[in-house]
Tab-separated table of C-alpha atoms and ligand atoms in Angstrom:
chain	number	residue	atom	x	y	z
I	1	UNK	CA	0.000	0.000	0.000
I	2	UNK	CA	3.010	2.381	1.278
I	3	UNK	CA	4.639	1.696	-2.180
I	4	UNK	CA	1.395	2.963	-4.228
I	5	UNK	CA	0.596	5.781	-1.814
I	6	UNK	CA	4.518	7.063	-2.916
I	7	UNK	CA	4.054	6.352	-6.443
I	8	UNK	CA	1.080	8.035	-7.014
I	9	UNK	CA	2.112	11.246	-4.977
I	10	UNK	CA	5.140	11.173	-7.177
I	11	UNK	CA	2.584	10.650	-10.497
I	12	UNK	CA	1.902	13.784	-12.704
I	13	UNK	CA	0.605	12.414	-15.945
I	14	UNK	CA	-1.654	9.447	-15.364
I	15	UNK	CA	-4.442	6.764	-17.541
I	16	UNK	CA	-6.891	5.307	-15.374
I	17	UNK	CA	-9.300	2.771	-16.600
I	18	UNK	CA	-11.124	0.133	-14.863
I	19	UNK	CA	-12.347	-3.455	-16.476
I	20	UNK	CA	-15.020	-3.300	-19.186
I	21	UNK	CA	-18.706	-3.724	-18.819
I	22	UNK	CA	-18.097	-1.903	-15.556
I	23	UNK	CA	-19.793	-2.120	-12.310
I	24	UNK	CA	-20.459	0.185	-9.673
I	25	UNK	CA	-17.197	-0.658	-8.176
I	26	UNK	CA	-14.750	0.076	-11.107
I	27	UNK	CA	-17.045	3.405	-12.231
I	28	UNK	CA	-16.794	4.501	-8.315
I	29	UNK	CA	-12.757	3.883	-8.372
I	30	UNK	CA	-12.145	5.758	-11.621
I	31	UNK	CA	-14.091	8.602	-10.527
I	32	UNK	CA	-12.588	8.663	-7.016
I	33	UNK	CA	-9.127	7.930	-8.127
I	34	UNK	CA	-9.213	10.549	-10.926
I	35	UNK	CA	-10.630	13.796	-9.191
I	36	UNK	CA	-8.270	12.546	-6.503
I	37	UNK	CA	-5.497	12.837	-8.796
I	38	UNK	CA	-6.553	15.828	-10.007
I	39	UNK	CA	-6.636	17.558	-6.558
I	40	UNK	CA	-2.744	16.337	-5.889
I	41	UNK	CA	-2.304	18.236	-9.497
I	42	UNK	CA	-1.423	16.018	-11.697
I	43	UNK	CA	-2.765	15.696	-15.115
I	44	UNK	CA	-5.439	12.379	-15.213
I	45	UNK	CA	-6.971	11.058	-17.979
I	46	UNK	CA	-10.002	8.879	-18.101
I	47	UNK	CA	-10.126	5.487	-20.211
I	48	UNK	CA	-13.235	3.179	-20.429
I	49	UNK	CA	-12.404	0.834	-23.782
I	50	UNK	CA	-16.076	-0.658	-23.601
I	51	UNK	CA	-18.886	0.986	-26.082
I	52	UNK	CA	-21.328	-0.409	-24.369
I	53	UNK	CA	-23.589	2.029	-22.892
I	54	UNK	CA	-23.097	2.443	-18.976
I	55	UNK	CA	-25.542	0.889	-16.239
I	56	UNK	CA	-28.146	3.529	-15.981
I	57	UNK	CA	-28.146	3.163	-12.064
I	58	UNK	CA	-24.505	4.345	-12.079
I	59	UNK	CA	-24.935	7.040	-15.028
I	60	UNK	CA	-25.796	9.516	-12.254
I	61	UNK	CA	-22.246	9.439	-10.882
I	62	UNK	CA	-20.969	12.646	-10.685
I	63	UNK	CA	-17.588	12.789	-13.298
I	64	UNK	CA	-19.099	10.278	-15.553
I	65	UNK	CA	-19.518	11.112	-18.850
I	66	UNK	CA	-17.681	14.319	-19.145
I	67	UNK	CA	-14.370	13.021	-19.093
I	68	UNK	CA	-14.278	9.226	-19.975
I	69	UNK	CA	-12.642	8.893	-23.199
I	70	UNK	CA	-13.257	5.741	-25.286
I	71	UNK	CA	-9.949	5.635	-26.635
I	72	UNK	CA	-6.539	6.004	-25.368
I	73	UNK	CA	-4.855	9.521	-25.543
I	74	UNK	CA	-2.594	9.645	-27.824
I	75	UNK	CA	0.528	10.462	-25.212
I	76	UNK	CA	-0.342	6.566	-23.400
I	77	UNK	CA	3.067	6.187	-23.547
I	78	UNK	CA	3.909	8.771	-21.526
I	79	UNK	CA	1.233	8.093	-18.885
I	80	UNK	CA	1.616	6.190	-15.967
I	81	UNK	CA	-1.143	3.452	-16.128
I	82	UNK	CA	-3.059	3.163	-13.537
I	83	UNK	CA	-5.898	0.340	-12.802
I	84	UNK	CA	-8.715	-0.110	-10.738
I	85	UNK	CA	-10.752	-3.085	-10.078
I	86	UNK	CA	-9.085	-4.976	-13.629
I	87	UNK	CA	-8.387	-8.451	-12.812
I	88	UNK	CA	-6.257	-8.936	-15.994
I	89	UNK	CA	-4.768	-7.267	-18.734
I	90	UNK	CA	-7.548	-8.273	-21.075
I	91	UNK	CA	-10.194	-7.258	-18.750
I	92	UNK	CA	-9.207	-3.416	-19.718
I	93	UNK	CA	-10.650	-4.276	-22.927
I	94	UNK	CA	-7.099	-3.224	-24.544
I	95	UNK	CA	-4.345	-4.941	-23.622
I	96	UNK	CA	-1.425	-2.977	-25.339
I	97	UNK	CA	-2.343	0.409	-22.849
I	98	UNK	CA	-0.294	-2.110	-20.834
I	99	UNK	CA	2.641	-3.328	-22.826
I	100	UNK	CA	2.512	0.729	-24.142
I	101	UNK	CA	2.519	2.342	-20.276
I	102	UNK	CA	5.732	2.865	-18.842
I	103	UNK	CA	4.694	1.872	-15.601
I	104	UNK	CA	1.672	0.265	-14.433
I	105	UNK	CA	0.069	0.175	-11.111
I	106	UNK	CA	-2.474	-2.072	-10.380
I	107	UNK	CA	-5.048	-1.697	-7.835
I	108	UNK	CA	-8.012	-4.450	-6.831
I	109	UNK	CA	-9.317	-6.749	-4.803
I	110	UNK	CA	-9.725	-9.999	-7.027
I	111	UNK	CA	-7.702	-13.009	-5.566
I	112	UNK	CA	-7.489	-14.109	-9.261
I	113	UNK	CA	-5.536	-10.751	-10.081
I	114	UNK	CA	-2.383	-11.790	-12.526
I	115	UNK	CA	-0.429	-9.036	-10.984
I	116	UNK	CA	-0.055	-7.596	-14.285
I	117	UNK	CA	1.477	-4.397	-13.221
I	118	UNK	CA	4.650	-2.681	-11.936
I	119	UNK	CA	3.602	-1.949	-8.310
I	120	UNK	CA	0.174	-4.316	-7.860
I	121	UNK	CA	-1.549	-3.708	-4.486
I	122	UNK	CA	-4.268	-6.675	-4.801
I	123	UNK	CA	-6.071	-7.538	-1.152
I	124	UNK	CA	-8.442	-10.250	-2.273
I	125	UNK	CA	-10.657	-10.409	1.504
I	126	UNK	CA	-11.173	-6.174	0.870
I	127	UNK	CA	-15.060	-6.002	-0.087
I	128	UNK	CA	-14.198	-3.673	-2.713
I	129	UNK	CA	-11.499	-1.991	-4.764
I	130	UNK	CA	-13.160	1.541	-3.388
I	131	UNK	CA	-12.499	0.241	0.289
I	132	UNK	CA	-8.803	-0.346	-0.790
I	133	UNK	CA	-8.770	3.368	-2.547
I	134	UNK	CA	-10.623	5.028	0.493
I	135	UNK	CA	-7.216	3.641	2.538
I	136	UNK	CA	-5.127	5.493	-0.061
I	137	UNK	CA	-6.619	8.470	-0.517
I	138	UNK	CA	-6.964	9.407	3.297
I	139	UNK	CA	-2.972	8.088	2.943
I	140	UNK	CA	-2.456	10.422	0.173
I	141	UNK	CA	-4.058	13.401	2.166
I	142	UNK	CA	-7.008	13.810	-0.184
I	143	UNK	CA	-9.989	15.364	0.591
I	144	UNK	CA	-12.875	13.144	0.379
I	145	UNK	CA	-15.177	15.647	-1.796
I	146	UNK	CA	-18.674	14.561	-1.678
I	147	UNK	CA	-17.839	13.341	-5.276
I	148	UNK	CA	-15.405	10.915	-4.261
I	149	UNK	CA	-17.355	10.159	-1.373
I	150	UNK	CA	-20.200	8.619	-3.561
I	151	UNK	CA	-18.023	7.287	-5.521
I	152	UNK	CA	-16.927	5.398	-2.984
I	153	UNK	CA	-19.547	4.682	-1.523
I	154	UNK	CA	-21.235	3.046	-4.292
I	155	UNK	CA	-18.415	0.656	-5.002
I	156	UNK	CA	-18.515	-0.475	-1.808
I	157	UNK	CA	-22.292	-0.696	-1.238
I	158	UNK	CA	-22.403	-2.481	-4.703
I	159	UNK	CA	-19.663	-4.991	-4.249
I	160	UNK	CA	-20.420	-6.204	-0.436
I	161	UNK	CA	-23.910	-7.204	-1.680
I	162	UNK	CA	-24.933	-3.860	0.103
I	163	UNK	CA	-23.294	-4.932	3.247
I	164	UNK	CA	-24.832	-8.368	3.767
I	165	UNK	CA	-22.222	-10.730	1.612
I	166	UNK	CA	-19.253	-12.328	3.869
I	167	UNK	CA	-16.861	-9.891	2.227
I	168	UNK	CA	-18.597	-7.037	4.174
I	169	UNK	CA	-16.088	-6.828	7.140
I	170	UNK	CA	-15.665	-4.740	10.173
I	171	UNK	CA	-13.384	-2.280	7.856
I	172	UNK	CA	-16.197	-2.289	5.036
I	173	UNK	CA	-18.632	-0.757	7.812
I	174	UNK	CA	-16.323	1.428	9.547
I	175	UNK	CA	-15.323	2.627	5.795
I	176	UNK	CA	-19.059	3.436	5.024
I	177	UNK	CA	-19.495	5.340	8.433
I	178	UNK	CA	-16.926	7.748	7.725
I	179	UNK	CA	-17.968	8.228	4.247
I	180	UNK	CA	-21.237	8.898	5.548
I	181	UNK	CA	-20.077	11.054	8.601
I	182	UNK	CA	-18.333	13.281	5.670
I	183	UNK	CA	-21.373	14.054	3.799
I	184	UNK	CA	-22.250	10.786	2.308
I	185	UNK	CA	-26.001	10.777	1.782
I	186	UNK	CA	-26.590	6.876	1.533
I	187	UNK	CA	-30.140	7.026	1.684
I	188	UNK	CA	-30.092	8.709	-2.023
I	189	UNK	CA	-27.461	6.408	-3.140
I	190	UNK	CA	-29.616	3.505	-2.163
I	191	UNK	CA	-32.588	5.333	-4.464
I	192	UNK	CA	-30.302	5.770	-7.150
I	193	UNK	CA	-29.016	2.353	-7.404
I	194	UNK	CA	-31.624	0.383	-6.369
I	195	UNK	CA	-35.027	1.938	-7.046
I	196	UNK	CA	-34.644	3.611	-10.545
I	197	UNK	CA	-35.541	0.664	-12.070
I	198	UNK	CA	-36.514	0.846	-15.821
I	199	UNK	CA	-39.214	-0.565	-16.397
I	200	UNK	CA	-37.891	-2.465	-19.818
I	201	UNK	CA	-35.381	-3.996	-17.129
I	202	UNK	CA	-38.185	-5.350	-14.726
I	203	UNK	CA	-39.813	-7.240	-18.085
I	204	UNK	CA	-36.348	-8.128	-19.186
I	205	UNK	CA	-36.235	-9.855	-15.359
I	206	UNK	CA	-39.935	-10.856	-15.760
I	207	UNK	CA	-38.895	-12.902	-19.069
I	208	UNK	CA	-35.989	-14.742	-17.311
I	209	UNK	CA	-37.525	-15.760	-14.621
I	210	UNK	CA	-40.430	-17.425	-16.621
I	211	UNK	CA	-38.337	-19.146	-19.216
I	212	UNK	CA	-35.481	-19.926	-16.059
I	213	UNK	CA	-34.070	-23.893	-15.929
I	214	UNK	CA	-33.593	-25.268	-12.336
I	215	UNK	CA	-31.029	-28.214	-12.505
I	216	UNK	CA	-29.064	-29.971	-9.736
I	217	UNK	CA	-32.229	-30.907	-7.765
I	218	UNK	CA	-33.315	-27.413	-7.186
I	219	UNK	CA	-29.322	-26.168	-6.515
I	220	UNK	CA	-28.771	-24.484	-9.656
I	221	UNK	CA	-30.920	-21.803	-11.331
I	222	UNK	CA	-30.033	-20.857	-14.849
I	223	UNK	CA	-31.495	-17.940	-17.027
I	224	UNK	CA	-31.227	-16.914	-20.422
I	225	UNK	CA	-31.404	-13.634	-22.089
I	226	UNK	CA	-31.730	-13.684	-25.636
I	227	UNK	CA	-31.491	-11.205	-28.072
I	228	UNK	CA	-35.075	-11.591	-28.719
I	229	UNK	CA	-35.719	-10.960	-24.996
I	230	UNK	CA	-33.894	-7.955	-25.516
I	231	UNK	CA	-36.024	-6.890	-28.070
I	232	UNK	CA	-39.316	-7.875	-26.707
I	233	UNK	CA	-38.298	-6.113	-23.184
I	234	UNK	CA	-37.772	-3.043	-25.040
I	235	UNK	CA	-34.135	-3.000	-23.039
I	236	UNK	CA	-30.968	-1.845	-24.329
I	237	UNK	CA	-27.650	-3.767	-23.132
I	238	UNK	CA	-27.022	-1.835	-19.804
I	239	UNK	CA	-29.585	-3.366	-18.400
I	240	UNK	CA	-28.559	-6.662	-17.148
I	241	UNK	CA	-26.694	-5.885	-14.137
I	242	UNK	CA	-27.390	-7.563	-11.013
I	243	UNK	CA	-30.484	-9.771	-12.419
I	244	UNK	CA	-28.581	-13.143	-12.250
I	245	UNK	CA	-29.095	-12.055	-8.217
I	246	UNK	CA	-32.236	-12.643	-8.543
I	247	UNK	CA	-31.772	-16.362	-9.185
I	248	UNK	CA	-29.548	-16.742	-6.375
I	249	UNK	CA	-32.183	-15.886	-3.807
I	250	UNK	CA	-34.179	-18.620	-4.787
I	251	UNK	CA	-34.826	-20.942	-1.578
I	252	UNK	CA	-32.362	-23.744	-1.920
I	253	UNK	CA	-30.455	-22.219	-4.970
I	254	UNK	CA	-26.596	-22.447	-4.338
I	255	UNK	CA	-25.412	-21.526	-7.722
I	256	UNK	CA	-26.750	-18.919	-10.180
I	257	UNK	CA	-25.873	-18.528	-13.768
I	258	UNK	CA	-26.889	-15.505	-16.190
I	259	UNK	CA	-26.181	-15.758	-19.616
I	260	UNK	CA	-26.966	-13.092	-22.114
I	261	UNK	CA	-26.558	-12.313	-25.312
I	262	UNK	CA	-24.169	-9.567	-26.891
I	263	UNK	CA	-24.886	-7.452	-29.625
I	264	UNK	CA	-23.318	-7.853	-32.471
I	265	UNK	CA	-20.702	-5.077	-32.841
I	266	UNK	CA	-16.805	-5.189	-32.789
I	267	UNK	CA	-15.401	-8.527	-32.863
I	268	UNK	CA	-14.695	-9.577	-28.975
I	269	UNK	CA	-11.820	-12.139	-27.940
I	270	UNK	CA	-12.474	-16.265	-28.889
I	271	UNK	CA	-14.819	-15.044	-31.965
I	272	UNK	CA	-14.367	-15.711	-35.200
I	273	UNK	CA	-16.259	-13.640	-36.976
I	274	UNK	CA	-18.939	-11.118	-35.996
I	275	UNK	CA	-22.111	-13.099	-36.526
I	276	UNK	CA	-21.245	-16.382	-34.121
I	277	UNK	CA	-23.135	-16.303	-31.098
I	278	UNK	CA	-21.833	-14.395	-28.188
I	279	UNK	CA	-22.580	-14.665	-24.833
I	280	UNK	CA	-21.818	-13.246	-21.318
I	281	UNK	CA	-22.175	-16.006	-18.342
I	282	UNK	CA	-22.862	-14.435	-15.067
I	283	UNK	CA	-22.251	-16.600	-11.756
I	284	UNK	CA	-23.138	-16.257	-8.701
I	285	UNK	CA	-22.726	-18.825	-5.272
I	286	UNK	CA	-24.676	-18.863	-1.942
I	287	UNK	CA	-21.536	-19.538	-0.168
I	288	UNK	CA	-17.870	-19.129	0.333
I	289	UNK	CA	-17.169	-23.304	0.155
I	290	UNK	CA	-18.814	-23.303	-3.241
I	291	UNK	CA	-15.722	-21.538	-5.729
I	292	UNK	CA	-17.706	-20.527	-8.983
I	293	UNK	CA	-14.376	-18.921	-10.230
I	294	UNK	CA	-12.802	-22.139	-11.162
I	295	UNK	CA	-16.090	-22.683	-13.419
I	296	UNK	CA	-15.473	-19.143	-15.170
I	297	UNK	CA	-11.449	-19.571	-15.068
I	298	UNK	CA	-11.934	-23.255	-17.153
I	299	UNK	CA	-13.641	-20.843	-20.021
I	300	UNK	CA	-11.004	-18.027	-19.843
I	301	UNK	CA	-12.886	-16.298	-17.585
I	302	UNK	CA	-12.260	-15.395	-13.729
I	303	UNK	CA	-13.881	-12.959	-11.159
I	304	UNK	CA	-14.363	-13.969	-7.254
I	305	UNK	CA	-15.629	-17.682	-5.348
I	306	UNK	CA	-18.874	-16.290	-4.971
I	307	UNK	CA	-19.124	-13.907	-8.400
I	308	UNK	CA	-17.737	-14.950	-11.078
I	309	UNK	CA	-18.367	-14.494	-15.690
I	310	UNK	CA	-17.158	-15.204	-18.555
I	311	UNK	CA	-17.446	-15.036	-22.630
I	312	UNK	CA	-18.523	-17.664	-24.679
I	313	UNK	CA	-18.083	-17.379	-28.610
I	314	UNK	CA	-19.771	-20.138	-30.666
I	315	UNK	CA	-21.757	-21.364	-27.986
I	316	UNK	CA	-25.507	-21.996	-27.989
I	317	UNK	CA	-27.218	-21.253	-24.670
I	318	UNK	CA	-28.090	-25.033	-24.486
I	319	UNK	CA	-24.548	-25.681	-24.777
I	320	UNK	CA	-23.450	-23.599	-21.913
I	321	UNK	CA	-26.445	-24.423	-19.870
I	322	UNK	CA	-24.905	-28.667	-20.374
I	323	UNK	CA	-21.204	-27.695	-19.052
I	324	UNK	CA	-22.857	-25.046	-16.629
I	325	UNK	CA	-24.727	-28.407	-15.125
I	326	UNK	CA	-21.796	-30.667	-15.527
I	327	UNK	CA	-19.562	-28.429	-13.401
I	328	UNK	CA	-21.982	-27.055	-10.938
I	329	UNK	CA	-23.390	-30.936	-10.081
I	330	UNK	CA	-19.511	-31.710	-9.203
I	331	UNK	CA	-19.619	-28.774	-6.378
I	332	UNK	CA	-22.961	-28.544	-5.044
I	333	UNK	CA	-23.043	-29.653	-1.069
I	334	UNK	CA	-24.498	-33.067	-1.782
I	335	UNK	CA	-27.190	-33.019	1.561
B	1	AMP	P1	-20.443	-9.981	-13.493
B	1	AMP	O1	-21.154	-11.285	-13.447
B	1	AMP	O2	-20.239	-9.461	-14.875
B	1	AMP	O3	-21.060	-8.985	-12.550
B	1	AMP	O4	-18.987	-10.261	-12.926
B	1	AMP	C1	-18.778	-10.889	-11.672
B	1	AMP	C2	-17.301	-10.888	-11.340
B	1	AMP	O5	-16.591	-11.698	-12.272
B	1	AMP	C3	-16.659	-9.515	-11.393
B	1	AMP	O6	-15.713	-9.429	-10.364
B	1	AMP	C4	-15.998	-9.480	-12.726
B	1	AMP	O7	-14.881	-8.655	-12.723
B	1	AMP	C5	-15.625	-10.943	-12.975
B	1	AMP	N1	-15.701	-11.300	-14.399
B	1	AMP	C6	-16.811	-11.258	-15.185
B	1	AMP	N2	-16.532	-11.648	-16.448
B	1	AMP	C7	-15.211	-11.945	-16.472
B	1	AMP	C8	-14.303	-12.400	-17.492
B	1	AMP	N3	-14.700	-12.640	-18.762
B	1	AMP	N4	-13.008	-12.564	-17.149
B	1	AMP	C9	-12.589	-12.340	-15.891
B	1	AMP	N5	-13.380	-11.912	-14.876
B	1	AMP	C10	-14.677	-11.722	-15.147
B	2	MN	MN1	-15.994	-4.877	-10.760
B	3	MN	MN1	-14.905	-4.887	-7.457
């Protein structure tokens, strides 16, 4: 921590980007980290490499949308890359901002990090990388602005489950507390988030959980959005975050799986060409003993033991839902 806190004081000319298809989490960190590094005067840029449009229940976050750029600046090389909540190269969406950086410090809290930086600061029991960031901003001397604050605050109340997963720890609660003794207004955040709903999201839901398959004697819930649902929902492709948590809350459900269909657009790793089916595999697991990561990891994928995703190129949905069975059935508690 001691050796980021340094290098980033030192920093005056710095990228910051997050993973793509980002969640509360990595939007809160790039908006904390980059006013922060604004207010220590250096020069911070902005880099989001997904065109996807952004969740709508983080598109009220103040910072977002004025600055992000969607491509790199075209000085990267004389930036200092920095990363927040990016398990992987890839995840940025752009792997040569790495190779192109001079130096690249990586900050997150995924145990499956591959420590792809210079300096990586990776604490994989933190609920959150904006729990981490909080630590090294009040390090740093920054003053938590109510902008950061919410920032903040919404990675964190986003990424603990708000508060109630096992990764919510003493720290995560004490974090919250001061961000909401400095002006945090958490009742608003919790509006934001969770209670601007669209409505074309709530059919989207309504569709999956009609057309859902429950496998593994009741243990595994699987649902499918396809591009028809899409369609028929009225919903645009921000729209699927958090549904697959639906599935998890199921009485006796111990894994969940999500998987939705991607537009076709720019050709995305593993696909051939632009028309083979593409889809994004949410998981989620009702408990620490059951590791969902080493499901996503065995399709190139990765993310945490109880949230986990990955791509699939080629696959039909009945196809993923077979190895989705196959690997869940060999982890379920058998009781
Ligand atoms: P999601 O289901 O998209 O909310 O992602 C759950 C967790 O898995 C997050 O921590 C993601 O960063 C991670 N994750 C999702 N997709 C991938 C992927 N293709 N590769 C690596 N990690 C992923
Ligand atoms: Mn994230
Ligand atoms: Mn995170």
């Amino acid at each position: 921590m001691d050796e980021v806190v340094d290098a980033l004081r030192a920093e005056k000319r710095v990228l910051i980007t997050c993973h793509v298809k980002p969640d509360g989490d990595a939007l809160g960190c790039l908006i904390a980290l980059h006013r922060a590094m604004q207010q220590l005067g250096a020069d911070s840029v902005m880099y989001l490499a997904d065109t996807e449009a952004i969740a709508p229940e983080f598109s009220w976050l103040g910072g977002l949308g004025e600055a992000i750029i969607g491509s790199p600046p075209d000085d990267a090389a004389a930036r200092t890359l920095v990363t927040v909540d990016c398990g992987s190269a890839e995840r940025i969406g752009n792997e040569v901002l790495v190779e192109k950086a001079p130096r690249t410090i990586n900050i997150d809290h995924h145990a499956d990090n591959t420590r792809f930086g210079d300096i990586n600061l990776v604490m994989g029991a933190s609920s959150s990388t904006a729990e981490i960031l909080y630590s090294i901003l009040n390090k740093l001397g920054v003053e938590i602005t109510t902008e950061i604050g919410e920032a903040l605050y919404t990675g964190i109340l986003v990424d603990s489950g708000r508060f109630q997963y096992s990764s919510a720890s003493a720290q995560t609660f004490r974090v919250a507390a001061e961000l909401i003794s400095g002006g945090v207004d958490h009742a608003a955040i919790f509006h934001h988030v969770y209670e601007t709903v669209p409505l074309a999201k709530t059919r989207l839901l309504c569709r999956l959980l009609t057309n859902m398959t429950i496998a593994c004697d009741g243990k595994l819930a699987i649902g499918v959005i396809g591009r028809n649902d899409f369609e028929l929902a009225g919903a645009g492709n921000g729209l699927t975050e958090g549904l697959v948590d639906n599935l998890r809350a199921i009485e006796g459900v111990q894994v969940a799986a999500l998987i939705y269909a991607r537009p076709a657009g720019a050709l995305e790793p593993g696909q051939k060409n632009r028309n083979e089916p593409l889809y994004r595999v949410s998981l989620r697991s009702s408990s620490e003993t059951l590791d969902v990561q080493r499901i996503a990891k065995a399709k190139s994928g990765g993310g945490h033991r109880q949230a986990a995703g990955f791509t699939a190129a080629g696959e039909t949905p009945e196809q993923i839902i077979a190895y989705l069975t196959e690997s869940v059935s060999g982890i379920i508690c058998q009781d």
